[in-house]
PDB file of C-alpha atoms and ligand atoms in Angstrom:
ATOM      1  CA  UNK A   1      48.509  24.586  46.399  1.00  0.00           C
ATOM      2  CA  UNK A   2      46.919  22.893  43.404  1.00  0.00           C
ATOM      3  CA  UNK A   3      47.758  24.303  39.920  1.00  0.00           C
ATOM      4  CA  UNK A   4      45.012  25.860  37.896  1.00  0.00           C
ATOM      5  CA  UNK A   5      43.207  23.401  35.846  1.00  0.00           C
ATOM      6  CA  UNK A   6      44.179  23.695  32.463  1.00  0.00           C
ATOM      7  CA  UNK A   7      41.737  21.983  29.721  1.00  0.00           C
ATOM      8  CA  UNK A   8      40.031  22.381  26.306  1.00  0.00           C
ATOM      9  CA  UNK A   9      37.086  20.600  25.921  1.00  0.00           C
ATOM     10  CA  UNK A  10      36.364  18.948  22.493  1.00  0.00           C
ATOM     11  CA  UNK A  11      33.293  18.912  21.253  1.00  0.00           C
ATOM     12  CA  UNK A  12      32.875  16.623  18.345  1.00  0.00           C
ATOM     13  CA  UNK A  13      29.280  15.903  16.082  1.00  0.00           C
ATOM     14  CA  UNK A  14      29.335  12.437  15.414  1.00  0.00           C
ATOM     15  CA  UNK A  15      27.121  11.186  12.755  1.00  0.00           C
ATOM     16  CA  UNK A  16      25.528   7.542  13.670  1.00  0.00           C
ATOM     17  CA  UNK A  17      24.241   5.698  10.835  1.00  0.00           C
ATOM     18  CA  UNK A  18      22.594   3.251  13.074  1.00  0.00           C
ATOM     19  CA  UNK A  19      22.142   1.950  16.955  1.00  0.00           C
ATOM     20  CA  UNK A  20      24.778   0.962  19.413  1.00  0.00           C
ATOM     21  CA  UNK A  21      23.771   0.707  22.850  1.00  0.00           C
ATOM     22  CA  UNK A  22      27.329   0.672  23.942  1.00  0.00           C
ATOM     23  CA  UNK A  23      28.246   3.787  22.209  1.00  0.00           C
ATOM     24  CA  UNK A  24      25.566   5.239  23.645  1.00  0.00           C
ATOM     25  CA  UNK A  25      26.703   4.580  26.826  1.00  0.00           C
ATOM     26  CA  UNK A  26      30.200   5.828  26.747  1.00  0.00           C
ATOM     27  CA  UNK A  27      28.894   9.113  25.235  1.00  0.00           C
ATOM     28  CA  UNK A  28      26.065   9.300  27.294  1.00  0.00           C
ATOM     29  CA  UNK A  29      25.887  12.220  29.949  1.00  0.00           C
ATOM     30  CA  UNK A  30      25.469  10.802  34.057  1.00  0.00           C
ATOM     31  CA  UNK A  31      22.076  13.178  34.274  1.00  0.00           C
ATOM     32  CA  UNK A  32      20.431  10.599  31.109  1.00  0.00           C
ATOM     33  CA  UNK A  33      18.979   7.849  31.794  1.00  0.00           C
ATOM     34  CA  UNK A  34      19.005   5.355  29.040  1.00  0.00           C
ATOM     35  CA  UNK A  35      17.255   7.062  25.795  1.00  0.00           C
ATOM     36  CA  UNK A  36      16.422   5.935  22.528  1.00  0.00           C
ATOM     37  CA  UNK A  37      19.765   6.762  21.300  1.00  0.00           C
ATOM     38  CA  UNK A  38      18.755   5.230  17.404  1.00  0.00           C
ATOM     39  CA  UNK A  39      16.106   7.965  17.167  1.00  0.00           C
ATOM     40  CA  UNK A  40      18.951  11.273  16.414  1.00  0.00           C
ATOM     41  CA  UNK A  41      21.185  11.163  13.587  1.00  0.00           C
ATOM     42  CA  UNK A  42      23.757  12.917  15.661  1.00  0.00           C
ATOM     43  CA  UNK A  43      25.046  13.132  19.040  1.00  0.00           C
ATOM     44  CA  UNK A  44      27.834  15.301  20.536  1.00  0.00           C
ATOM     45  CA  UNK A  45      30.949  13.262  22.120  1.00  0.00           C
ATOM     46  CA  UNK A  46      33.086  14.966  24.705  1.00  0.00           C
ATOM     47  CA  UNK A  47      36.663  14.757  25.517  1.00  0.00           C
ATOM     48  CA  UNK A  48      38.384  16.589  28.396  1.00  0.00           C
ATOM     49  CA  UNK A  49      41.629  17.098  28.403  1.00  0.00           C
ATOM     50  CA  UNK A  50      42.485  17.759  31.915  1.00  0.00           C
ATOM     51  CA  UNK A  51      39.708  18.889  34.216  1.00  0.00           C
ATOM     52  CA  UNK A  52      38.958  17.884  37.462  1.00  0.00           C
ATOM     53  CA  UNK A  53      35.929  15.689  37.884  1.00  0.00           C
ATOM     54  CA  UNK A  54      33.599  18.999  39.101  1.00  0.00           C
ATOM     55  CA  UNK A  55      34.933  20.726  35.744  1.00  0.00           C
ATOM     56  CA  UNK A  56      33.688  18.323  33.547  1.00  0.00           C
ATOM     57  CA  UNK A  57      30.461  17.618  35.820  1.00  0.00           C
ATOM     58  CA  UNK A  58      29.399  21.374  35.242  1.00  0.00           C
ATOM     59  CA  UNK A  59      30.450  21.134  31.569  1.00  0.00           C
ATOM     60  CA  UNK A  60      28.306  17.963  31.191  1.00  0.00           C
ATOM     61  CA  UNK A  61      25.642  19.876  33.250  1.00  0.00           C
ATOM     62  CA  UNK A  62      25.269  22.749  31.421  1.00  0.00           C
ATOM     63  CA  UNK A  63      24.514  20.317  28.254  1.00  0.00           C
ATOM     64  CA  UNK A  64      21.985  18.557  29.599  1.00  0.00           C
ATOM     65  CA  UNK A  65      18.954  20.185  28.125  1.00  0.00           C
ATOM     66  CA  UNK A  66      20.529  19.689  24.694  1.00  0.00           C
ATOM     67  CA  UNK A  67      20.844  16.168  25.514  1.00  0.00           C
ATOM     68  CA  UNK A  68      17.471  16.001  27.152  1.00  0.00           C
ATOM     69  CA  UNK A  69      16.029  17.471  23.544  1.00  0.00           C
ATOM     70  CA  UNK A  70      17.836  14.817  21.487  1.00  0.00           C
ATOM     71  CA  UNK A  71      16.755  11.888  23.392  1.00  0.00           C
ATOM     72  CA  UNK A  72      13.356  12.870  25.004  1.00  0.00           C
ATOM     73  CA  UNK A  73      11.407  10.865  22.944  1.00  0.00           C
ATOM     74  CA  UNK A  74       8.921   8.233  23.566  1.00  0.00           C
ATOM     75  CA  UNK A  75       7.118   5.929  21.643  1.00  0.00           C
ATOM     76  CA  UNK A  76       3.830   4.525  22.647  1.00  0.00           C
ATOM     77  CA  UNK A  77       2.421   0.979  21.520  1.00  0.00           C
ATOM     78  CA  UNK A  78      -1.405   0.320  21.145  1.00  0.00           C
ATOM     79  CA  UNK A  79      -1.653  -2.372  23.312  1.00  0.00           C
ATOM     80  CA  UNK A  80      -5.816  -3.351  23.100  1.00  0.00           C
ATOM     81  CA  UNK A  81      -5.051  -6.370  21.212  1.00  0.00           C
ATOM     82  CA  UNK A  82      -2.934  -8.203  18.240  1.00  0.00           C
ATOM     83  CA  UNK A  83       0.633  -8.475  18.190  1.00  0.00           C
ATOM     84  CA  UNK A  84       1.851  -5.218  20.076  1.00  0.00           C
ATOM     85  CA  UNK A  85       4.700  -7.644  21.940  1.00  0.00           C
ATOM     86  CA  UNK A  86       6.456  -7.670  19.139  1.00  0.00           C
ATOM     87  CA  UNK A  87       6.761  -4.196  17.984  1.00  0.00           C
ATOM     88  CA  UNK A  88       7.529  -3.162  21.389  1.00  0.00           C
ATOM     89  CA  UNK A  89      10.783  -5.667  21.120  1.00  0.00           C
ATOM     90  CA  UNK A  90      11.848  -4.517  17.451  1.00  0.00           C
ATOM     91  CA  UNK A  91      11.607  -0.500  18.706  1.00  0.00           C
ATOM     92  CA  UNK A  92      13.817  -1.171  21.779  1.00  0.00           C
ATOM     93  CA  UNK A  93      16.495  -3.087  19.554  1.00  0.00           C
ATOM     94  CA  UNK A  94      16.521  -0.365  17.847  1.00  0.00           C
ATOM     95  CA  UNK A  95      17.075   1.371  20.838  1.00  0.00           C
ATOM     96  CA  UNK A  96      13.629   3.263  21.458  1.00  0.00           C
ATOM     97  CA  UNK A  97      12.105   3.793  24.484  1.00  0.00           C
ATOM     98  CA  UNK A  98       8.628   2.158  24.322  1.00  0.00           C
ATOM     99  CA  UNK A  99       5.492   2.516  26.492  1.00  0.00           C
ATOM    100  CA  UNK A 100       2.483   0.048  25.462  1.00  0.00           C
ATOM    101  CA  UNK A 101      -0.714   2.585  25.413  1.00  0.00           C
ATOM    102  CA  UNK A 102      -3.865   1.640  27.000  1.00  0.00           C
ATOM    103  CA  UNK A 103      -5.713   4.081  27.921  1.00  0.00           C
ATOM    104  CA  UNK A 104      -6.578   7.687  26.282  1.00  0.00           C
ATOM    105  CA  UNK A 105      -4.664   9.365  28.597  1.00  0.00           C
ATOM    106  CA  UNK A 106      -1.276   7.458  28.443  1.00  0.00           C
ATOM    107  CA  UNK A 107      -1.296   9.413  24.258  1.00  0.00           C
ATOM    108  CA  UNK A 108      -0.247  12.606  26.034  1.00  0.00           C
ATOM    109  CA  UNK A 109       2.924  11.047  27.076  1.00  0.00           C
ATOM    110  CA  UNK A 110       4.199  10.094  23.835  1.00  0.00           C
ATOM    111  CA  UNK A 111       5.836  11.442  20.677  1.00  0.00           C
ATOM    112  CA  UNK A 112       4.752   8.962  18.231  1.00  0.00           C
ATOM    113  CA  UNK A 113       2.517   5.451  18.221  1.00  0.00           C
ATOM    114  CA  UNK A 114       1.866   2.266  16.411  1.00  0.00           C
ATOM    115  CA  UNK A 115      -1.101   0.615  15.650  1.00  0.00           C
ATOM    116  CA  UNK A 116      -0.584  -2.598  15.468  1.00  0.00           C
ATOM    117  CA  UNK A 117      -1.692  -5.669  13.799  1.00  0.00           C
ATOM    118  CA  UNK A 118      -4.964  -7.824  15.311  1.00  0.00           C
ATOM    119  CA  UNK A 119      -8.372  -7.424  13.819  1.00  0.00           C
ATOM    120  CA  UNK A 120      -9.364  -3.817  12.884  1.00  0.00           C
ATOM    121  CA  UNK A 121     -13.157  -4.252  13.710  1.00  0.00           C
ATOM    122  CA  UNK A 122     -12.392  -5.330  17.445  1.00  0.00           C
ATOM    123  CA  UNK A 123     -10.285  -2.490  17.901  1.00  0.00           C
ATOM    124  CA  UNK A 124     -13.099  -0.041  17.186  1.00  0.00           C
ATOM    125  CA  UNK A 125     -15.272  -2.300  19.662  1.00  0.00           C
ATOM    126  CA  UNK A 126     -12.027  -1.887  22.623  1.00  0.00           C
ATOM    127  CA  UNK A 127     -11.348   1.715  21.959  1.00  0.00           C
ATOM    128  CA  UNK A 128     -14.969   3.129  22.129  1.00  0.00           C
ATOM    129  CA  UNK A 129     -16.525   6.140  20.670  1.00  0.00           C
ATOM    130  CA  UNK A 130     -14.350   7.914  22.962  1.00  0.00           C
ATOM    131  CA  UNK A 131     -11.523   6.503  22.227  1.00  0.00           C
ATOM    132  CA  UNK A 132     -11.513   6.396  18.532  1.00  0.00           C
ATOM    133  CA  UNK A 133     -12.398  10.302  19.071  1.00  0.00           C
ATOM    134  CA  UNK A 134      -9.113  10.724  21.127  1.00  0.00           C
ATOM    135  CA  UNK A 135      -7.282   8.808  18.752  1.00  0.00           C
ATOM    136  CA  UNK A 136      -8.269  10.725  16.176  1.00  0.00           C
ATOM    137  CA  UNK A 137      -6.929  13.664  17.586  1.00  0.00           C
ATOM    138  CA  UNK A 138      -3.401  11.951  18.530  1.00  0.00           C
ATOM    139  CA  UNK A 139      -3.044  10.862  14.402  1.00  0.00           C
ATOM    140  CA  UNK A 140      -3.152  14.268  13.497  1.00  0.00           C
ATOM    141  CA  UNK A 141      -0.883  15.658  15.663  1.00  0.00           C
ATOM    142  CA  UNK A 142       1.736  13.066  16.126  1.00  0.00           C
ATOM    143  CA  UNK A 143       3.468  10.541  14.202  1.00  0.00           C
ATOM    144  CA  UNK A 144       1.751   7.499  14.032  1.00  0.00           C
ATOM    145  CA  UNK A 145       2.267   3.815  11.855  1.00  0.00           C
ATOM    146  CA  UNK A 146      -0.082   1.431  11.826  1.00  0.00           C
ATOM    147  CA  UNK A 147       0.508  -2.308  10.452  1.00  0.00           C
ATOM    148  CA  UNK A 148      -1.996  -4.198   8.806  1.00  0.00           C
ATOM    149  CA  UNK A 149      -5.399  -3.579  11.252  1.00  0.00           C
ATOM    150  CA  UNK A 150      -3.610  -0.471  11.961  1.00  0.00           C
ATOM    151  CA  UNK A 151      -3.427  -0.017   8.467  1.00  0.00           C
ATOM    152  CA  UNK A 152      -7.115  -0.453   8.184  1.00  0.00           C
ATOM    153  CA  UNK A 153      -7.755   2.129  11.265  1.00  0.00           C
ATOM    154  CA  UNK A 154      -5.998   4.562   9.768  1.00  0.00           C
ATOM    155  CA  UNK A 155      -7.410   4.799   6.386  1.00  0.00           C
ATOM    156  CA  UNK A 156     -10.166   7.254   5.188  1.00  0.00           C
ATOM    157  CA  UNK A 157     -12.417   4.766   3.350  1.00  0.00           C
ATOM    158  CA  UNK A 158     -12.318   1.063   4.672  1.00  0.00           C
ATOM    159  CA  UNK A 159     -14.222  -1.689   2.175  1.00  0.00           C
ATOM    160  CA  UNK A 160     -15.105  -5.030   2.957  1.00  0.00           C
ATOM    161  CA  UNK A 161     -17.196  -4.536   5.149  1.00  0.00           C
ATOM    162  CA  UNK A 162     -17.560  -0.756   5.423  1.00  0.00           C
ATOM    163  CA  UNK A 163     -16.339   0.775   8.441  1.00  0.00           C
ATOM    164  CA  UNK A 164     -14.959   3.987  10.257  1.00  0.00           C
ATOM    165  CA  UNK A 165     -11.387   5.015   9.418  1.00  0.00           C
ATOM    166  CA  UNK A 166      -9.432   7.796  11.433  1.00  0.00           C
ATOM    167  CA  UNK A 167      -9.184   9.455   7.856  1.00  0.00           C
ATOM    168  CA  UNK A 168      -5.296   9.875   8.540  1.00  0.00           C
ATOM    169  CA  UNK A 169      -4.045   8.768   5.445  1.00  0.00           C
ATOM    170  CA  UNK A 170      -6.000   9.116   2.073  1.00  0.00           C
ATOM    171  CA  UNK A 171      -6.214   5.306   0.700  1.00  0.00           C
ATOM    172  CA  UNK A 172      -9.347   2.857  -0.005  1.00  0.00           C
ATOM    173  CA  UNK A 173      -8.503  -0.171   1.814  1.00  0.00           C
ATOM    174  CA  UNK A 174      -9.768  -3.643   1.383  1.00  0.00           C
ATOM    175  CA  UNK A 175      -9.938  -5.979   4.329  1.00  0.00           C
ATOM    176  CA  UNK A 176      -8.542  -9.765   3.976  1.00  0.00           C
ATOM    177  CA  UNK A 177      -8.020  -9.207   0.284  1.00  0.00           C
ATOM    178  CA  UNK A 178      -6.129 -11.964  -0.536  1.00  0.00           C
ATOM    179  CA  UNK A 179      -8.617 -14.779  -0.554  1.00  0.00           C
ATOM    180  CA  UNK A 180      -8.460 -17.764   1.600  1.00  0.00           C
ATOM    181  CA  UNK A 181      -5.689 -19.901   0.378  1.00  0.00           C
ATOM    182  CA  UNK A 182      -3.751 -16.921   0.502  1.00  0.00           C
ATOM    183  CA  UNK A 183      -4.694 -15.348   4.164  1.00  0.00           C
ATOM    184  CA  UNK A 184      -1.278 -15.623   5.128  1.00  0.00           C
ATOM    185  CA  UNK A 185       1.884 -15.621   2.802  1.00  0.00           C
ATOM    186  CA  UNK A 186       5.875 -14.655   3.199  1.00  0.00           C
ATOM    187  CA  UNK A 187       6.691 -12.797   0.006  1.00  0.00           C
ATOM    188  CA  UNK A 188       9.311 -10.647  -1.453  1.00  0.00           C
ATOM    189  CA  UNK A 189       8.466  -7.266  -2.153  1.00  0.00           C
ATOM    190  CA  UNK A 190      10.645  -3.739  -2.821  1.00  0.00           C
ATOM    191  CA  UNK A 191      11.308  -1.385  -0.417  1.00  0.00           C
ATOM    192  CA  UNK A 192      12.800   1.241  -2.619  1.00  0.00           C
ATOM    193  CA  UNK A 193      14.792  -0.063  -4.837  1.00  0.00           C
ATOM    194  CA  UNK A 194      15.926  -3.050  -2.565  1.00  0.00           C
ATOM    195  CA  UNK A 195      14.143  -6.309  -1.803  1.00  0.00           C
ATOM    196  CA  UNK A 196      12.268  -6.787   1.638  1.00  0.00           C
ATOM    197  CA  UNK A 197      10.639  -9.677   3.411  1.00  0.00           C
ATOM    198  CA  UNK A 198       6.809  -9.256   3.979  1.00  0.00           C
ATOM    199  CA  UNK A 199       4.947 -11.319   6.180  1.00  0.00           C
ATOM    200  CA  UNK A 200       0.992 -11.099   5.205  1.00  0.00           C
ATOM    201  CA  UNK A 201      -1.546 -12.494   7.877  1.00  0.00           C
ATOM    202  CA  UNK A 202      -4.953 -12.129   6.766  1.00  0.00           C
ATOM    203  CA  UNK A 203      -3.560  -8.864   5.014  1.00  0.00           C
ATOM    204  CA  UNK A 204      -5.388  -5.481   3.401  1.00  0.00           C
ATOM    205  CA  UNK A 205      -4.917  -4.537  -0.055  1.00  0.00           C
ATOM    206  CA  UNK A 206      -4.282  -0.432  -0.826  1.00  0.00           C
ATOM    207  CA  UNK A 207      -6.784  -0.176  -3.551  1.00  0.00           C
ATOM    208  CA  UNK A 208      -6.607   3.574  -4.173  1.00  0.00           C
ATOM    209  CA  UNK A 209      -3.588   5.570  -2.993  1.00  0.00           C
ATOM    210  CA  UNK A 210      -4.696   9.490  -3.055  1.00  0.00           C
ATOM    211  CA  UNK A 211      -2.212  12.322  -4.444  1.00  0.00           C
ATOM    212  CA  UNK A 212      -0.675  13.314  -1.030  1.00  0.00           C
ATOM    213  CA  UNK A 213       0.413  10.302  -0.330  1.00  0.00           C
ATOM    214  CA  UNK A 214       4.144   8.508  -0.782  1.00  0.00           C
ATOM    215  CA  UNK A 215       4.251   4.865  -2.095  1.00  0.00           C
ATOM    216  CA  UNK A 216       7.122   3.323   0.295  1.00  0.00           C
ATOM    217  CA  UNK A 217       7.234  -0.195  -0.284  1.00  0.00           C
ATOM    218  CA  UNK A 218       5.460  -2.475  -3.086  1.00  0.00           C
ATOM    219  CA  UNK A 219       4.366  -6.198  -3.325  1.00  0.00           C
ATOM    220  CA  UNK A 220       4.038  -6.858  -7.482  1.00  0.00           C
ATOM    221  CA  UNK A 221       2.236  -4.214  -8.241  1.00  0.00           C
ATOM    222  CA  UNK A 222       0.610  -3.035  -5.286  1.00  0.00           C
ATOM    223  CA  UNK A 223       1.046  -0.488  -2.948  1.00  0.00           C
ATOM    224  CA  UNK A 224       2.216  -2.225   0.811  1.00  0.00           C
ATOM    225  CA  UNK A 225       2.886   0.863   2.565  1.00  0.00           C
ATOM    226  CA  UNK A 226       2.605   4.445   2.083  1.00  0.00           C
ATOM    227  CA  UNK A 227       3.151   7.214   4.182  1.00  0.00           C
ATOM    228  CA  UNK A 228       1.410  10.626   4.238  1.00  0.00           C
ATOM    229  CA  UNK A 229       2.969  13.712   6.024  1.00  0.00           C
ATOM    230  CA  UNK A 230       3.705  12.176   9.630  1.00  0.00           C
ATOM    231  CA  UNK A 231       1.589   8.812   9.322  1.00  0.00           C
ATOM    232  CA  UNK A 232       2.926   5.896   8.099  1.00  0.00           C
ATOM    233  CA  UNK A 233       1.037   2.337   7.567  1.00  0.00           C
ATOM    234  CA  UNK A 234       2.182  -0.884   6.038  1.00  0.00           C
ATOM    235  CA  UNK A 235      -0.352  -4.054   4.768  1.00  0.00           C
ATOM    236  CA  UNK A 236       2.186  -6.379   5.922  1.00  0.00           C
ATOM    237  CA  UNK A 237       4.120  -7.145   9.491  1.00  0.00           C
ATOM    238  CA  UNK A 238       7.460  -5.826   9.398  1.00  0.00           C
ATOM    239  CA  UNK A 239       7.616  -6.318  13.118  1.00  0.00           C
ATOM    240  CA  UNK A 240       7.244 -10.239  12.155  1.00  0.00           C
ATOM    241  CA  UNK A 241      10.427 -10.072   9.836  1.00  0.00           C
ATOM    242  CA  UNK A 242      14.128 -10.107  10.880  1.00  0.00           C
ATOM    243  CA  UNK A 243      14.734  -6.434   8.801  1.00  0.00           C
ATOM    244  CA  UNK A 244      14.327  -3.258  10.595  1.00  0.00           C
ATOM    245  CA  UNK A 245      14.575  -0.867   8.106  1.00  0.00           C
ATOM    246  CA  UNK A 246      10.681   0.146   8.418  1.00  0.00           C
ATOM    247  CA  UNK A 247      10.662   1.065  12.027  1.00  0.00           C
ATOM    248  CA  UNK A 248      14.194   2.470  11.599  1.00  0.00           C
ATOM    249  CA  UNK A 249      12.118   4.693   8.817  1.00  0.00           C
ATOM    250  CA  UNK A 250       9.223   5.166  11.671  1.00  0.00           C
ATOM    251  CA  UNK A 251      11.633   6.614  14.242  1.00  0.00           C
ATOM    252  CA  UNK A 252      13.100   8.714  11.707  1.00  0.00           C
ATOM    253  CA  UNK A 253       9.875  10.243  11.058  1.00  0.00           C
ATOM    254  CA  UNK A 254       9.192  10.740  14.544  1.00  0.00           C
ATOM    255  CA  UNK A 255      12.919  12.189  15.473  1.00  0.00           C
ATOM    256  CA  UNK A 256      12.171  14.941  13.024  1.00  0.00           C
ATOM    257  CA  UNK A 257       8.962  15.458  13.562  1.00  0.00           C
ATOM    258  CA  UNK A 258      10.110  16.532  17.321  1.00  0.00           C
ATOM    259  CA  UNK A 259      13.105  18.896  15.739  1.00  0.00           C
ATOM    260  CA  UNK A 260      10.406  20.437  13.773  1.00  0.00           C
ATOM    261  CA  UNK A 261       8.116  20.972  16.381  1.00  0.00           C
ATOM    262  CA  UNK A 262      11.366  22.540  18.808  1.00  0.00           C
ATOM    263  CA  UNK A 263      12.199  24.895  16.357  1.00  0.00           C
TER     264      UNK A 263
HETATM  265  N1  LIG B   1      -7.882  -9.056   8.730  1.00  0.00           N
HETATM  266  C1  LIG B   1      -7.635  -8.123   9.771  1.00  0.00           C
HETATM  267  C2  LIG B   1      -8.648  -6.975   9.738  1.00  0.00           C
HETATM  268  O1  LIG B   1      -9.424  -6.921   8.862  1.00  0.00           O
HETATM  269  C3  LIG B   1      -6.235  -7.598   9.740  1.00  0.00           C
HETATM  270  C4  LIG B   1      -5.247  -8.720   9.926  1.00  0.00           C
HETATM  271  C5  LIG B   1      -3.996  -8.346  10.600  1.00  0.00           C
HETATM  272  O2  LIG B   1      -3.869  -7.313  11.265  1.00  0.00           O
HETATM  273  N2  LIG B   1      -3.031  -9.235  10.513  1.00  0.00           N
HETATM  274  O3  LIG B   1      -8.666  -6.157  10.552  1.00  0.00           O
END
């Protein structure tokens, strides 16, 4: 007859200060498929010390939901136009999952978005009145960041020429305020109190940043992105640069964002 199984399981919080795939997998329950593992600041690692492989199925069963809620979360790319590629490639390295959005409908599955870069006028003309309504919605709701034209789409007053803004951040933005010779630039800017790599294409300049709203990162003097509440939007193209620290910010944003919303 066999002996009664005789185990403890150990249930260890481990704090992760960044992404590892591979850690991921070895602490990764059999009922998860691959999740965005970078989006929770903690997991839970489990050591048996000697049940049967049943035992430690049902243990690893019974914590699935837990493990469902940390990595349930998925984040959508606008994908009308512009350079949604590469955003898509920077979120999965930092070990997102990613869906590129492009129709109304495909918002509902998602727990945050970005807007990417491209020309802000031609993305009112793709997305429609209806569109831009539904969208509207979505920015108010979820988390959203939008880069440069997404920068410009999110913005309550838009100059240069005039046009509609989804009003989810309160700034005056300027379109292609840089002049000519300077349309497209690689500068140094501060992202905190540390020094970042911008890349400018044709970029927006924050001319008024409204009292809700957080000043992130700065070029000289002016404000390159800002966040208010849940939406985030940058001037430049961090997507284009080899540091990650802004959509490692974004995912942050949208990780708690769904622990708020659970509790
Ligand atoms: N100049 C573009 C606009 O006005 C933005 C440029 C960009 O997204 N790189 O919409």
């Amino acid at each position: 007859m066999k002996s009664p199984v005789k185990r403890k399981a150990h249930v260890t919080t481990v704090h992760h200060l960044q992404s590892n795939r591979d850690k991921d997998s070895m602490t990764r329950p059999p009922c998860v498929a691959h999740r965005p593992y970078a989006l929770q600041p903690v997991s839970i690692r489990i050591k048996f010390d000697s049940a049967t492989q049943t035992d430690s199925s049902i243990f690893l069963l019974l914590l699935c939901p837990l493990w469902l809620w940390f990595f349930s979360m998925t984040i959508g790319v606008l994908a009308l136009q512009g350079d949604f590629d590469a955003h898509r490639r920077r979120l999965e390295e930092l070990g997102a999952e990613v869906v590129l959005v492009k129709k109304p409908e495909e918002l509902d599955e998602i727990d945050g978005l970005v807007i990417p870069g491209g020309e802000s006028g031609t993305f009112l003309k793709l997305l429609g009145e209806k569109g831009f309504e539904r969208l509207k919605q979505f920015v108010r709701l979820k988390p959203t960041f939008g880069t440069c034209a997404g920068a410009i789409l999110l913005a309550t007053e838009v100059e240069n020429p005039k046009q509609a803004g989804l009003g989810a951040i309160d700034i005056r933005i300027r379109r292609n305020a840089y002049g000519r010779q300077l349309d497209s630039s690689i500068r140094e800017g501060m992202l905190g109190n540390s020094p970042l790599e911008m890349v400018f294409i044709r970029a927006p300049k924050i001319e008024r940043v409204g009292p809700g709203v957080e000043v992130i990162a700065t070029e000289g003097t002016d404000p390159v992105a800002v966040r208010q509440g849940r939406v985030m939007a940058a001037t430049f193209h961090p997507e284009l640069a080899p540091d990650p620290r802004i959509h490692r910010a974004f995912l942050d944003l949208v990780g708690q964002d769904a622990r708020g919303n659970e509790s």
